[in-house]
């Protein structure tokens, strides 16, 4: 079973989210959270960079946002903070 991110803590790092747009021919999902909640996430890699996708289920549609694309080490750090409730 996939993890659920912890609730955002006071003072948590704010992740900049933009609407998802195609930027790479192929994207690989490296990790993901459980999709049983209204908001869930994927840690993705494409074009030599990593980013986080956020899926928000609203009524009968799913809205997809992406974080800034960074080198793997930085995005992995943000991913860990997100899972621990230290980022949102």
PDB file of C-alpha atoms in Angstrom:
ATOM      1  CA  UNK A   1       0.000   0.000   0.000  1.00  0.00           C
ATOM      2  CA  UNK A   2       1.243   3.498  -0.781  1.00  0.00           C
ATOM      3  CA  UNK A   3       1.868   6.024   1.985  1.00  0.00           C
ATOM      4  CA  UNK A   4      -0.442   8.859   2.938  1.00  0.00           C
ATOM      5  CA  UNK A   5       1.255  12.243   3.404  1.00  0.00           C
ATOM      6  CA  UNK A   6       1.058  13.597   6.930  1.00  0.00           C
ATOM      7  CA  UNK A   7      -1.107  16.716   7.373  1.00  0.00           C
ATOM      8  CA  UNK A   8       0.785  19.957   6.760  1.00  0.00           C
ATOM      9  CA  UNK A   9       2.345  21.309   9.935  1.00  0.00           C
ATOM     10  CA  UNK A  10       2.308  24.992  10.867  1.00  0.00           C
ATOM     11  CA  UNK A  11       5.139  26.764   9.073  1.00  0.00           C
ATOM     12  CA  UNK A  12       5.443  24.015   6.441  1.00  0.00           C
ATOM     13  CA  UNK A  13       7.355  24.773   3.260  1.00  0.00           C
ATOM     14  CA  UNK A  14       5.015  25.975   0.508  1.00  0.00           C
ATOM     15  CA  UNK A  15       5.589  24.190  -2.774  1.00  0.00           C
ATOM     16  CA  UNK A  16       5.018  26.308  -5.892  1.00  0.00           C
ATOM     17  CA  UNK A  17       2.406  24.530  -8.034  1.00  0.00           C
ATOM     18  CA  UNK A  18       1.679  25.234 -11.707  1.00  0.00           C
ATOM     19  CA  UNK A  19      -0.797  23.572 -14.027  1.00  0.00           C
ATOM     20  CA  UNK A  20       0.835  20.548 -15.645  1.00  0.00           C
ATOM     21  CA  UNK A  21       2.098  21.004 -19.205  1.00  0.00           C
ATOM     22  CA  UNK A  22       4.004  18.458 -21.322  1.00  0.00           C
ATOM     23  CA  UNK A  23       7.741  19.110 -20.966  1.00  0.00           C
ATOM     24  CA  UNK A  24       9.328  15.715 -21.656  1.00  0.00           C
ATOM     25  CA  UNK A  25       8.667  12.911 -24.117  1.00  0.00           C
ATOM     26  CA  UNK A  26       8.651  10.358 -21.319  1.00  0.00           C
ATOM     27  CA  UNK A  27       8.005  10.680 -17.619  1.00  0.00           C
ATOM     28  CA  UNK A  28       8.709   7.933 -15.102  1.00  0.00           C
ATOM     29  CA  UNK A  29       6.836   7.758 -11.791  1.00  0.00           C
ATOM     30  CA  UNK A  30       9.421   6.984  -9.107  1.00  0.00           C
ATOM     31  CA  UNK A  31       7.065   6.953  -6.094  1.00  0.00           C
ATOM     32  CA  UNK A  32       3.488   7.885  -5.259  1.00  0.00           C
ATOM     33  CA  UNK A  33       1.064   8.344  -2.410  1.00  0.00           C
ATOM     34  CA  UNK A  34      -2.199   6.486  -2.013  1.00  0.00           C
ATOM     35  CA  UNK A  35      -4.923   7.774  -4.341  1.00  0.00           C
ATOM     36  CA  UNK A  36      -7.767   7.129  -1.884  1.00  0.00           C
ATOM     37  CA  UNK A  37      -7.795  10.781  -0.770  1.00  0.00           C
ATOM     38  CA  UNK A  38      -9.020  13.837  -2.639  1.00  0.00           C
ATOM     39  CA  UNK A  39      -5.408  15.021  -3.113  1.00  0.00           C
ATOM     40  CA  UNK A  40      -2.588  12.626  -3.955  1.00  0.00           C
ATOM     41  CA  UNK A  41       0.946  12.935  -5.338  1.00  0.00           C
ATOM     42  CA  UNK A  42       3.525  11.341  -7.626  1.00  0.00           C
ATOM     43  CA  UNK A  43       7.288  11.778  -7.575  1.00  0.00           C
ATOM     44  CA  UNK A  44       8.232  11.923 -11.260  1.00  0.00           C
ATOM     45  CA  UNK A  45      11.348  12.054 -13.399  1.00  0.00           C
ATOM     46  CA  UNK A  46      11.670  13.337 -16.956  1.00  0.00           C
ATOM     47  CA  UNK A  47      14.315  15.028 -19.043  1.00  0.00           C
ATOM     48  CA  UNK A  48      16.974  14.381 -16.394  1.00  0.00           C
ATOM     49  CA  UNK A  49      15.041  16.275 -13.703  1.00  0.00           C
ATOM     50  CA  UNK A  50      12.516  15.379 -11.022  1.00  0.00           C
ATOM     51  CA  UNK A  51       9.262  17.022 -10.000  1.00  0.00           C
ATOM     52  CA  UNK A  52       6.129  16.289  -8.007  1.00  0.00           C
ATOM     53  CA  UNK A  53       2.685  15.977  -9.538  1.00  0.00           C
ATOM     54  CA  UNK A  54      -0.330  16.851  -7.415  1.00  0.00           C
ATOM     55  CA  UNK A  55      -3.716  15.426  -8.365  1.00  0.00           C
ATOM     56  CA  UNK A  56      -6.819  17.080  -6.912  1.00  0.00           C
ATOM     57  CA  UNK A  57     -10.155  15.346  -7.391  1.00  0.00           C
ATOM     58  CA  UNK A  58     -12.949  17.887  -7.657  1.00  0.00           C
ATOM     59  CA  UNK A  59     -16.423  16.626  -8.433  1.00  0.00           C
ATOM     60  CA  UNK A  60     -16.027  14.519 -11.581  1.00  0.00           C
ATOM     61  CA  UNK A  61     -12.683  15.875 -12.757  1.00  0.00           C
ATOM     62  CA  UNK A  62      -9.054  15.620 -11.706  1.00  0.00           C
ATOM     63  CA  UNK A  63      -6.858  18.725 -11.776  1.00  0.00           C
ATOM     64  CA  UNK A  64      -3.118  18.113 -12.216  1.00  0.00           C
ATOM     65  CA  UNK A  65      -0.428  20.499 -10.994  1.00  0.00           C
ATOM     66  CA  UNK A  66       3.348  20.110 -11.028  1.00  0.00           C
ATOM     67  CA  UNK A  67       6.077  21.474  -8.826  1.00  0.00           C
ATOM     68  CA  UNK A  68       9.155  23.156 -10.229  1.00  0.00           C
ATOM     69  CA  UNK A  69      11.495  20.696 -11.962  1.00  0.00           C
ATOM     70  CA  UNK A  70      14.777  20.341 -10.059  1.00  0.00           C
ATOM     71  CA  UNK A  71      17.755  17.963  -9.928  1.00  0.00           C
ATOM     72  CA  UNK A  72      16.868  14.693  -8.195  1.00  0.00           C
ATOM     73  CA  UNK A  73      18.490  15.468  -4.828  1.00  0.00           C
ATOM     74  CA  UNK A  74      16.492  18.677  -4.304  1.00  0.00           C
ATOM     75  CA  UNK A  75      13.177  17.159  -5.417  1.00  0.00           C
ATOM     76  CA  UNK A  76      13.754  14.063  -3.261  1.00  0.00           C
ATOM     77  CA  UNK A  77      14.239  16.368  -0.267  1.00  0.00           C
ATOM     78  CA  UNK A  78      10.979  18.199  -1.034  1.00  0.00           C
ATOM     79  CA  UNK A  79       9.215  14.826  -1.472  1.00  0.00           C
ATOM     80  CA  UNK A  80      10.394  13.706   1.984  1.00  0.00           C
ATOM     81  CA  UNK A  81       9.184  16.980   3.501  1.00  0.00           C
ATOM     82  CA  UNK A  82       5.811  16.533   1.769  1.00  0.00           C
ATOM     83  CA  UNK A  83       5.393  12.991   3.140  1.00  0.00           C
ATOM     84  CA  UNK A  84       6.323  14.165   6.652  1.00  0.00           C
ATOM     85  CA  UNK A  85       3.901  17.112   6.620  1.00  0.00           C
ATOM     86  CA  UNK A  86       6.776  19.604   6.449  1.00  0.00           C
ATOM     87  CA  UNK A  87       5.703  20.858   2.992  1.00  0.00           C
ATOM     88  CA  UNK A  88       2.412  21.369   1.211  1.00  0.00           C
TER      89      UNK A  88
END
